PDB file of N, CA and C in Angstrom:
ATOM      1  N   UNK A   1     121.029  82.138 108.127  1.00 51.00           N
ATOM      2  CA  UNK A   1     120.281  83.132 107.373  1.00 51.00           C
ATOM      3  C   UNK A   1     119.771  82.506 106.075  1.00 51.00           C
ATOM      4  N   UNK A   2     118.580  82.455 105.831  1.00 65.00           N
ATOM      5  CA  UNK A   2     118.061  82.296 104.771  1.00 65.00           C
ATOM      6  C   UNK A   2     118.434  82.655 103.093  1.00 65.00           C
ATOM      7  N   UNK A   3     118.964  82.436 102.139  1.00 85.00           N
ATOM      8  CA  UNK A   3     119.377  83.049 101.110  1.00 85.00           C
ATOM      9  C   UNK A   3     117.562  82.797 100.556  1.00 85.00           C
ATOM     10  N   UNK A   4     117.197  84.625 100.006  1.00 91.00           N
ATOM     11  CA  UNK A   4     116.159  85.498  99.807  1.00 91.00           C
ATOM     12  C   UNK A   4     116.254  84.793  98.061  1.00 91.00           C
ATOM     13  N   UNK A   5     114.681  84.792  97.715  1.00 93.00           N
ATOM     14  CA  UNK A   5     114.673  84.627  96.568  1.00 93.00           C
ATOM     15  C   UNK A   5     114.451  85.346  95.552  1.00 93.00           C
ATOM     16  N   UNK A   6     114.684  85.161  94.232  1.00 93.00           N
ATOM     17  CA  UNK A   6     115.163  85.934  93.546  1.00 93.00           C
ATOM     18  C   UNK A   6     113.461  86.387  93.147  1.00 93.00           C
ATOM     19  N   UNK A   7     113.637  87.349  91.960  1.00 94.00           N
ATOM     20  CA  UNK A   7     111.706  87.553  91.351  1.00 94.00           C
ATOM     21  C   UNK A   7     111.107  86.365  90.771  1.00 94.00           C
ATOM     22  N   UNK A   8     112.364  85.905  89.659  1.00 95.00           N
ATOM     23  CA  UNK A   8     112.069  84.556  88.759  1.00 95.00           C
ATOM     24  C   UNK A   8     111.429  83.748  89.369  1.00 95.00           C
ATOM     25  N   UNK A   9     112.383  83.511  90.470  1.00 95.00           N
ATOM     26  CA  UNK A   9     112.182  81.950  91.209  1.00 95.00           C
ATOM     27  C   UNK A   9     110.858  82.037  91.662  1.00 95.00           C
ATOM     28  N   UNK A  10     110.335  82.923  92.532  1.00 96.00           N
ATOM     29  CA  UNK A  10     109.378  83.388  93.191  1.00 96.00           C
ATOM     30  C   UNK A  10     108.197  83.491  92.313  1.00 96.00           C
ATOM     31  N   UNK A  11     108.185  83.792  91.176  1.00 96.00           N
ATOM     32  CA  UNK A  11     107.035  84.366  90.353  1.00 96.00           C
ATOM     33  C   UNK A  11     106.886  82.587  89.500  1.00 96.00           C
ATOM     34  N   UNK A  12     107.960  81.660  89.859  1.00 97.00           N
ATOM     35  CA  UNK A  12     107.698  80.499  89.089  1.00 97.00           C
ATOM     36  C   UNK A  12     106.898  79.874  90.239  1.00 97.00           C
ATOM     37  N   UNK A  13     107.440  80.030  91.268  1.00 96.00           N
ATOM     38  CA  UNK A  13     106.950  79.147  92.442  1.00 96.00           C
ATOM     39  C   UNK A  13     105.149  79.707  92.605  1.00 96.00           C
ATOM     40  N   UNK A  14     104.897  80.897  92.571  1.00 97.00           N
ATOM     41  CA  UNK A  14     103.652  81.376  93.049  1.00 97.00           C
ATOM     42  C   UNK A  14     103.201  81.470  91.678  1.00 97.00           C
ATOM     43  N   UNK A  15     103.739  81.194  90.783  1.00 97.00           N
ATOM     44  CA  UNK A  15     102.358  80.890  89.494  1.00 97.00           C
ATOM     45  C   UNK A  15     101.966  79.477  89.304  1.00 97.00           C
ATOM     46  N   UNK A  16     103.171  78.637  89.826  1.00 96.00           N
ATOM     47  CA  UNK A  16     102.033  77.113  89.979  1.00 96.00           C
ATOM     48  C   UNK A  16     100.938  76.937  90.825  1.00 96.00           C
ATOM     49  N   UNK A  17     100.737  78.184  91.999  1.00 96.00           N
ATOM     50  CA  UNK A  17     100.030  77.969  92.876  1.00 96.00           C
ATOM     51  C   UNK A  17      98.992  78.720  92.188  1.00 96.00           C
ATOM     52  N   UNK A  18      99.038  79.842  91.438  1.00 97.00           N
ATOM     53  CA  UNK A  18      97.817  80.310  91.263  1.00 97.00           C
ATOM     54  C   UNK A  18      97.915  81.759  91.119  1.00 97.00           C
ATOM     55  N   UNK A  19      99.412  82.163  91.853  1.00 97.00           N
ATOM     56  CA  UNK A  19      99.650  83.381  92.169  1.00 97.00           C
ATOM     57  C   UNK A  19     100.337  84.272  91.139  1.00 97.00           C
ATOM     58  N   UNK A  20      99.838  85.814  90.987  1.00 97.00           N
ATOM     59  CA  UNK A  20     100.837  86.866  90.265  1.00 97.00           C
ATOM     60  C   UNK A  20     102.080  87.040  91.382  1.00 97.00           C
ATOM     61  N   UNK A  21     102.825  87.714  90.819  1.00 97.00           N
ATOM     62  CA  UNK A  21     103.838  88.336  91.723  1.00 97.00           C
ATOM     63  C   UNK A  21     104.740  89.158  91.244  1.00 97.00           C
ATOM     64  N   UNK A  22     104.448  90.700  92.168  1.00 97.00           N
ATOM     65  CA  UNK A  22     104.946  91.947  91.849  1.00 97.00           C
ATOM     66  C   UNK A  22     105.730  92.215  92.756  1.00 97.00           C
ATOM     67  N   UNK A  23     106.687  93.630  92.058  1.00 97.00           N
ATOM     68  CA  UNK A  23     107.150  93.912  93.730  1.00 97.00           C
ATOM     69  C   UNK A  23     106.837  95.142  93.911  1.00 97.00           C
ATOM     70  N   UNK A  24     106.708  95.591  95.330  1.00 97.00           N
ATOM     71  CA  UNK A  24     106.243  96.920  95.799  1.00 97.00           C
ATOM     72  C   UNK A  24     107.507  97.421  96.241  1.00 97.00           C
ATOM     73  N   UNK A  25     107.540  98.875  96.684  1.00 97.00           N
ATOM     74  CA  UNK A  25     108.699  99.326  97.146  1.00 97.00           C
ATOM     75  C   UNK A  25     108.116 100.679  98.405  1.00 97.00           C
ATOM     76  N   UNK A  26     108.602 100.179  99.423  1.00 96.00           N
ATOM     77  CA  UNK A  26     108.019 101.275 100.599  1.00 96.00           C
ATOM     78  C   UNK A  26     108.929 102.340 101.255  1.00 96.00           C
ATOM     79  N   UNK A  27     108.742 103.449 100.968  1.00 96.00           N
ATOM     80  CA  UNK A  27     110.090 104.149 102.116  1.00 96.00           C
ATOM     81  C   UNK A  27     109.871 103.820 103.623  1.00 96.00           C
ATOM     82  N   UNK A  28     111.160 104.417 104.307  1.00 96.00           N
ATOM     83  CA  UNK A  28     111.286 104.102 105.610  1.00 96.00           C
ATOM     84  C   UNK A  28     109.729 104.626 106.270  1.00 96.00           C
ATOM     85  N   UNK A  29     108.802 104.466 107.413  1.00 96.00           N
ATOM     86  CA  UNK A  29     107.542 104.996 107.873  1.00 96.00           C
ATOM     87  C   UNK A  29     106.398 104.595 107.114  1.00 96.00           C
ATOM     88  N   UNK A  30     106.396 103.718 105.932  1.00 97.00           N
ATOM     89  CA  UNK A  30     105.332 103.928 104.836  1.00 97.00           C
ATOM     90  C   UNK A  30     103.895 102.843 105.331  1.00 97.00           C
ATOM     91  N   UNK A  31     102.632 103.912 105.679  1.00 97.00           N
ATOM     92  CA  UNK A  31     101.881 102.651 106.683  1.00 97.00           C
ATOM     93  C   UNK A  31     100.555 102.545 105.601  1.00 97.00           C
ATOM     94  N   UNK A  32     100.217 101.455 105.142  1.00 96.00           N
ATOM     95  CA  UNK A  32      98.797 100.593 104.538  1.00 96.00           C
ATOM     96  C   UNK A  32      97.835 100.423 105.290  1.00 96.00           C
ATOM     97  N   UNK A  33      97.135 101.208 105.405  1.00 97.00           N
ATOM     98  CA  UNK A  33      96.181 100.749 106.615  1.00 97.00           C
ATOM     99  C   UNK A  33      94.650  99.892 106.027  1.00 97.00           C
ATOM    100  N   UNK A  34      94.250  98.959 107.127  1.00 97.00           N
ATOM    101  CA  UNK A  34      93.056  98.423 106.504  1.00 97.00           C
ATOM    102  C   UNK A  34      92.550  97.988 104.905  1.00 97.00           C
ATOM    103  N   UNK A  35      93.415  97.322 104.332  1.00 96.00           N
ATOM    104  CA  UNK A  35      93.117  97.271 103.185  1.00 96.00           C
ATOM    105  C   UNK A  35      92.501  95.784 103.376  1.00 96.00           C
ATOM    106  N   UNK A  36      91.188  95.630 102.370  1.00 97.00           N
ATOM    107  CA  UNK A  36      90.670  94.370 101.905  1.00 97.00           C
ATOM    108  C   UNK A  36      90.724  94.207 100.342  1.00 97.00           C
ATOM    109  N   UNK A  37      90.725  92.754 100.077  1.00 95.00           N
ATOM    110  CA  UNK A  37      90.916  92.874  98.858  1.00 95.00           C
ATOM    111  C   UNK A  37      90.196  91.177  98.596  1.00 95.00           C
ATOM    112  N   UNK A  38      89.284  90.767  97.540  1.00 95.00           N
ATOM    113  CA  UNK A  38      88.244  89.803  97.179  1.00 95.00           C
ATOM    114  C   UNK A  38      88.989  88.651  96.330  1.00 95.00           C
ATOM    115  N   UNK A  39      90.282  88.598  97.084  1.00 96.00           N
ATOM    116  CA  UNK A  39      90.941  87.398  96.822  1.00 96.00           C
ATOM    117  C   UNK A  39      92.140  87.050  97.458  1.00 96.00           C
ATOM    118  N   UNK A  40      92.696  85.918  97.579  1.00 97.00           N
ATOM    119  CA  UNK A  40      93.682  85.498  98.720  1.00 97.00           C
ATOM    120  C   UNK A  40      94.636  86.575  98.102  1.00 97.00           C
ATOM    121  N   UNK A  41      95.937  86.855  98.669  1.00 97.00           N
ATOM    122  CA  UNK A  41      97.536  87.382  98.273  1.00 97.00           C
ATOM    123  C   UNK A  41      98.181  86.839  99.421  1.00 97.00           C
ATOM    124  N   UNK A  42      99.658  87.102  98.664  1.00 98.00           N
ATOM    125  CA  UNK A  42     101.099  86.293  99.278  1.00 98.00           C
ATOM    126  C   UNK A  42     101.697  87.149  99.121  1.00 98.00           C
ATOM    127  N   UNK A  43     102.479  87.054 100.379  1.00 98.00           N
ATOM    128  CA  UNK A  43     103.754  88.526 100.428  1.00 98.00           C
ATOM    129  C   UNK A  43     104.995  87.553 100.505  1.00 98.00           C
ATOM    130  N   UNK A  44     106.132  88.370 100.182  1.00 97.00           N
ATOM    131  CA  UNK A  44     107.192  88.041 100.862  1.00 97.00           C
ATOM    132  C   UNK A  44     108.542  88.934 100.962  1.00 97.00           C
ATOM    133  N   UNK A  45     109.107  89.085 102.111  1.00 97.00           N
ATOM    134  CA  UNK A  45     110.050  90.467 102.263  1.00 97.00           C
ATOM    135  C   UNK A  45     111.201  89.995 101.720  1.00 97.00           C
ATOM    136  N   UNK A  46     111.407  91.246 101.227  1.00 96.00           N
ATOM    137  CA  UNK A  46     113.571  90.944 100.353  1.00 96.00           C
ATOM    138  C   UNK A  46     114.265  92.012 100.767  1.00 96.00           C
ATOM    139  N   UNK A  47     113.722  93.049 101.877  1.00 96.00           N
ATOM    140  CA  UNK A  47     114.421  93.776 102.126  1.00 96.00           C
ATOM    141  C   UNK A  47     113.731  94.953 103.081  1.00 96.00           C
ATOM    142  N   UNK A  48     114.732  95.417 104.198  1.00 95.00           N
ATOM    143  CA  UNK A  48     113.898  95.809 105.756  1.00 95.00           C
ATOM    144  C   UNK A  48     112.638  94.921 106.524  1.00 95.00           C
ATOM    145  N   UNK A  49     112.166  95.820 107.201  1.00 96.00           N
ATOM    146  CA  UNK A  49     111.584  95.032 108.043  1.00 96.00           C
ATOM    147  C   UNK A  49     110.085  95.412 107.935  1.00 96.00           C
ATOM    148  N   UNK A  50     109.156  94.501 107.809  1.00 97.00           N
ATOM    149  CA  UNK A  50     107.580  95.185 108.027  1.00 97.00           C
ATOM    150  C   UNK A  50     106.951  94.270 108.847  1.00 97.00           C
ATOM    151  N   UNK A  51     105.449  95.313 109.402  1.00 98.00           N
ATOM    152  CA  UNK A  51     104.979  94.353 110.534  1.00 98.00           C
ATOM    153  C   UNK A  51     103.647  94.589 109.393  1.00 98.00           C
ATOM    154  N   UNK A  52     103.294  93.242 109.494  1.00 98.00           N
ATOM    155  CA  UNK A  52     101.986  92.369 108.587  1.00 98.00           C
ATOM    156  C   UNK A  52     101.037  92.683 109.981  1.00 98.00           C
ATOM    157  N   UNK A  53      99.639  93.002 109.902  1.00 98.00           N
ATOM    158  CA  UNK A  53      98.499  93.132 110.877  1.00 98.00           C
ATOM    159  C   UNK A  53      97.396  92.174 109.859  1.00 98.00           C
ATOM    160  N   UNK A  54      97.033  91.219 110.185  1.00 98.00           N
ATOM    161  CA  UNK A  54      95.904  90.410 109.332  1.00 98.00           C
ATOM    162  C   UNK A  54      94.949  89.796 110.455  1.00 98.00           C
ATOM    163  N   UNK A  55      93.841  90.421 109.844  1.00 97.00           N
ATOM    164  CA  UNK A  55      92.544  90.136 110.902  1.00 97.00           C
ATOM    165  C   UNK A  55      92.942  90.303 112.507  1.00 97.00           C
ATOM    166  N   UNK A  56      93.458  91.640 113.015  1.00 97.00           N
ATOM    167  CA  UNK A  56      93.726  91.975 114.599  1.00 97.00           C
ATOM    168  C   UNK A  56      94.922  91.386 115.125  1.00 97.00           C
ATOM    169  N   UNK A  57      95.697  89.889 114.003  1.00 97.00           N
ATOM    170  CA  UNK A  57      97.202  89.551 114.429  1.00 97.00           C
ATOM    171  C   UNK A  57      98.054  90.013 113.715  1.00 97.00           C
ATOM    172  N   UNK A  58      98.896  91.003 114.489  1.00 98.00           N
ATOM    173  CA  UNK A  58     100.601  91.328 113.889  1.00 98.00           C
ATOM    174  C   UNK A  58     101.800  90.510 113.956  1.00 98.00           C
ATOM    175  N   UNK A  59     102.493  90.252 113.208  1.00 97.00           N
ATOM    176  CA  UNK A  59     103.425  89.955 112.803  1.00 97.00           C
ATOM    177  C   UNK A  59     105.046  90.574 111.987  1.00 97.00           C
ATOM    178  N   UNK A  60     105.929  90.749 112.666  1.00 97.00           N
ATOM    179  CA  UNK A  60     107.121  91.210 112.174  1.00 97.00           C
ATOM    180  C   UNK A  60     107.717  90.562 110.884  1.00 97.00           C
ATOM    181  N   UNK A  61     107.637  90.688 109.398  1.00 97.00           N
ATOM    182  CA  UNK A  61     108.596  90.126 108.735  1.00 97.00           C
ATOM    183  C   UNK A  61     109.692  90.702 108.149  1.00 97.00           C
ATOM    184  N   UNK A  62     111.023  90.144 107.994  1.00 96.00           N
ATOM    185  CA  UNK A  62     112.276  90.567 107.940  1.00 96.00           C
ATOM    186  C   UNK A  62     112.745  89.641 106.764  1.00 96.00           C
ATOM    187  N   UNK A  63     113.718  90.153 105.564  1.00 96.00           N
ATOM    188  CA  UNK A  63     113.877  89.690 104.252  1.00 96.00           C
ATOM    189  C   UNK A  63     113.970  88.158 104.620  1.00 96.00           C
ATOM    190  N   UNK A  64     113.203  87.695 103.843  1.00 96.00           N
ATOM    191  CA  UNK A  64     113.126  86.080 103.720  1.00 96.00           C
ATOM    192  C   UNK A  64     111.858  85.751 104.266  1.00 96.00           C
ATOM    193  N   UNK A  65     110.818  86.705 104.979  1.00 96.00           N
ATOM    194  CA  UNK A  65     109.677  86.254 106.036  1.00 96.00           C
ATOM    195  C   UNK A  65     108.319  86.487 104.734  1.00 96.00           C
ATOM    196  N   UNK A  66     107.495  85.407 105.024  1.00 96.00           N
ATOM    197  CA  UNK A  66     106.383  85.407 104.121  1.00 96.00           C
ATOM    198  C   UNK A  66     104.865  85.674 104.934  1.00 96.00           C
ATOM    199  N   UNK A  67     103.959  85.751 103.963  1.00 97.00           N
ATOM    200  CA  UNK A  67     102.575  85.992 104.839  1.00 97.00           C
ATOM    201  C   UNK A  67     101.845  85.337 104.171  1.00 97.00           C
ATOM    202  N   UNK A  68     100.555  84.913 104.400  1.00 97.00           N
ATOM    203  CA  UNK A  68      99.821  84.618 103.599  1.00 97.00           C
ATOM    204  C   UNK A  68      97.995  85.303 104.049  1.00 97.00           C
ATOM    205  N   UNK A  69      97.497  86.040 103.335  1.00 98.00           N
ATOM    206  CA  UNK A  69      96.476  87.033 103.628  1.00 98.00           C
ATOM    207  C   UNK A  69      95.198  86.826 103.137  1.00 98.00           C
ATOM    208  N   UNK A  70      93.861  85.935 103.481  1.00 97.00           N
ATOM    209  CA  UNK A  70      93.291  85.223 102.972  1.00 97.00           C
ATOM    210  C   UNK A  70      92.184  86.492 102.555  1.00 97.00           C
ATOM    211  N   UNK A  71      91.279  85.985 101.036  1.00 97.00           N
ATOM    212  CA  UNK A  71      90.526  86.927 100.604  1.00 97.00           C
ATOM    213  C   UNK A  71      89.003  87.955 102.103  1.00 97.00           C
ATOM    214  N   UNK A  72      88.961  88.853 101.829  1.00 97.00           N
ATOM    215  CA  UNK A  72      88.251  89.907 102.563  1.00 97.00           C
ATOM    216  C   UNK A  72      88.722  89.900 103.934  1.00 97.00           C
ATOM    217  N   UNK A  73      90.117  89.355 104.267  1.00 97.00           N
ATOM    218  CA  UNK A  73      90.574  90.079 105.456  1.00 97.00           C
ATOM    219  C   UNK A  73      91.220  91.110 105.569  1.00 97.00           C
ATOM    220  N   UNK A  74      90.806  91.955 106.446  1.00 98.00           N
ATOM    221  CA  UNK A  74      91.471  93.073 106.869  1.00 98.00           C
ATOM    222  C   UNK A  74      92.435  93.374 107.705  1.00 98.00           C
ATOM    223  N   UNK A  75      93.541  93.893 106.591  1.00 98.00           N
ATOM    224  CA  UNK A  75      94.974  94.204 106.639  1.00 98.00           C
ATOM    225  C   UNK A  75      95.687  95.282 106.587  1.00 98.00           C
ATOM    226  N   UNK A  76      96.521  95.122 107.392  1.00 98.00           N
ATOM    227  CA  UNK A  76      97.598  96.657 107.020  1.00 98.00           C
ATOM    228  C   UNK A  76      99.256  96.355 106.783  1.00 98.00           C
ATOM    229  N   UNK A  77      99.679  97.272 106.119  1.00 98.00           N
ATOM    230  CA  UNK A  77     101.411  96.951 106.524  1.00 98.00           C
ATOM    231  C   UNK A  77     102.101  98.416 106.746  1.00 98.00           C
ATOM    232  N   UNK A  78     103.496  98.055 107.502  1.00 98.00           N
ATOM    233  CA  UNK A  78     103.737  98.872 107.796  1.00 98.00           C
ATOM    234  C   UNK A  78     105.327  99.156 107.868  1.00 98.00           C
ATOM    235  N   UNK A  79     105.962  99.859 107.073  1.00 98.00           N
ATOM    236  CA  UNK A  79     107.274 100.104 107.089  1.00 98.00           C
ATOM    237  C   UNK A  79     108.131 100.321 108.530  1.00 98.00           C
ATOM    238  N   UNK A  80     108.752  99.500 109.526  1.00 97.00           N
ATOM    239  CA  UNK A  80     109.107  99.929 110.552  1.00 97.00           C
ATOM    240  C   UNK A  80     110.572 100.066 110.865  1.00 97.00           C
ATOM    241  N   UNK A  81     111.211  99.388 109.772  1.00 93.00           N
ATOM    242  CA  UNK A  81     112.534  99.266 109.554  1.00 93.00           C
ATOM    243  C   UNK A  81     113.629 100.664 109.644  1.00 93.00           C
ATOM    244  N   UNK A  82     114.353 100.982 109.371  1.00 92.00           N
ATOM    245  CA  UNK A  82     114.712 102.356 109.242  1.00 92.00           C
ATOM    246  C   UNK A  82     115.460 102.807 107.522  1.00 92.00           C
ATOM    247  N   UNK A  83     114.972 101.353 106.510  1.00 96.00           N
ATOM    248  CA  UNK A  83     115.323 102.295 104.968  1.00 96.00           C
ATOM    249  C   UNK A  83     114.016 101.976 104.170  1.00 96.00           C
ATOM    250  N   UNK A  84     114.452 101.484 103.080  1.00 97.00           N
ATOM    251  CA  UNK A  84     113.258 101.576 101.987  1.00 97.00           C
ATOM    252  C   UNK A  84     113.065 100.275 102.031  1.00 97.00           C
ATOM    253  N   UNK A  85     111.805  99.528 101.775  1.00 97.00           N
ATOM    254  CA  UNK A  85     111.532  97.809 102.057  1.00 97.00           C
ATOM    255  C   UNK A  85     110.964  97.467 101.015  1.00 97.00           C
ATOM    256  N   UNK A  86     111.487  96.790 100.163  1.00 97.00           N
ATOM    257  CA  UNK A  86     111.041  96.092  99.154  1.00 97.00           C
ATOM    258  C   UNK A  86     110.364  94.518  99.394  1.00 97.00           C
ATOM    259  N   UNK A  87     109.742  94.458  98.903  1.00 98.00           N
ATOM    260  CA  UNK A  87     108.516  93.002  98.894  1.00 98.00           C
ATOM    261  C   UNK A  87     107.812  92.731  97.687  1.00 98.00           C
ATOM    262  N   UNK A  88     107.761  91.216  97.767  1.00 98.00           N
ATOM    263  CA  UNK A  88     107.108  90.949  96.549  1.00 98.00           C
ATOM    264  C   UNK A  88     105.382  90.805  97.054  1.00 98.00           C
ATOM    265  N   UNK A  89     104.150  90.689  96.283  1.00 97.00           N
ATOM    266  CA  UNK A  89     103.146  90.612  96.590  1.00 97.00           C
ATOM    267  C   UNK A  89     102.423  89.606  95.618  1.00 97.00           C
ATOM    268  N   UNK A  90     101.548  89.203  95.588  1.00 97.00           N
ATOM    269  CA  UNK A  90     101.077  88.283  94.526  1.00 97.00           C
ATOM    270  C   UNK A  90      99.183  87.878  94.680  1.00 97.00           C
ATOM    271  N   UNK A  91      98.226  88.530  93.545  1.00 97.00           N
ATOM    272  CA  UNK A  91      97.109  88.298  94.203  1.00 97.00           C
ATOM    273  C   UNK A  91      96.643  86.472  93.366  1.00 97.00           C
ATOM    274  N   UNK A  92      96.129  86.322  94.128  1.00 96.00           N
ATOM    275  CA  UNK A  92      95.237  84.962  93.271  1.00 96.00           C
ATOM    276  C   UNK A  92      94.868  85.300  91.890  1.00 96.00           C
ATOM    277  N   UNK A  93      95.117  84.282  90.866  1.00 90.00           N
ATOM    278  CA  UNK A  93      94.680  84.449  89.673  1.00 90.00           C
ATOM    279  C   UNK A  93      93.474  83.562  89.570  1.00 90.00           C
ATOM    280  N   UNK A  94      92.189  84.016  88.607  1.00 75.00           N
ATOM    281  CA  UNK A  94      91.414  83.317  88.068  1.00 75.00           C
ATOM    282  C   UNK A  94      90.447  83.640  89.015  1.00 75.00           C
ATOM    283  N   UNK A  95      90.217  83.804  90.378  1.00 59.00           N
ATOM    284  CA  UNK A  95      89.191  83.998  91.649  1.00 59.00           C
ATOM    285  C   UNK A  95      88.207  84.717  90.947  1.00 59.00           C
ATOM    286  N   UNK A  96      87.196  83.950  91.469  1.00 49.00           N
ATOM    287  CA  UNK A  96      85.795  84.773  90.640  1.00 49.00           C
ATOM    288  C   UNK A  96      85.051  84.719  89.585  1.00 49.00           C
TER     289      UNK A  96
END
């Protein structure tokens, strides 16, 4: 099993790259549908389970699982787990 990283670590690691990084918090069922957005973002789960849909491919991630969601693709997420799922998110800084 992967030991999950902390915010620090995470927000040090994805600001050398370029990246913010927040965290979201989803209840159990909670579905994102189709969202685009005019710059890359990075996910990564710390808790339950979500299925990532990016450009027509789904994907299951489970705490420790990352994504990477390139700018104007269309995405959804989706709480499928059975509690509340916390994730960090992070959009590109400076784009544009």
């Amino acid at each position: 099993m992967n030991k999950i990283k902390t915010r620090e670590s995470l927000s040090k690691e994805w600001a050398k790259k370029g990246f913010s990084c927040d965290l979201w918090v989803d209840p159990p069922g909670q579905r994102w549908e189709d969202y685009v957005h005019d710059v890359d973002e990075v996910v990564y789960v710390v808790e339950d389970k979500l299925e990532f849909e990016i450009s027509g491919k789904k994907q299951i991630l489970e705490p420790g699982g990352k994504a990477f969601i390139p700018a104007s693709a269309s995405h959804s997420v989706r709480n499928i787990g059975g509690t509340t799922a916390r994730w960090y998110y992070g959009y590109q800084k400076g784009a544009r």
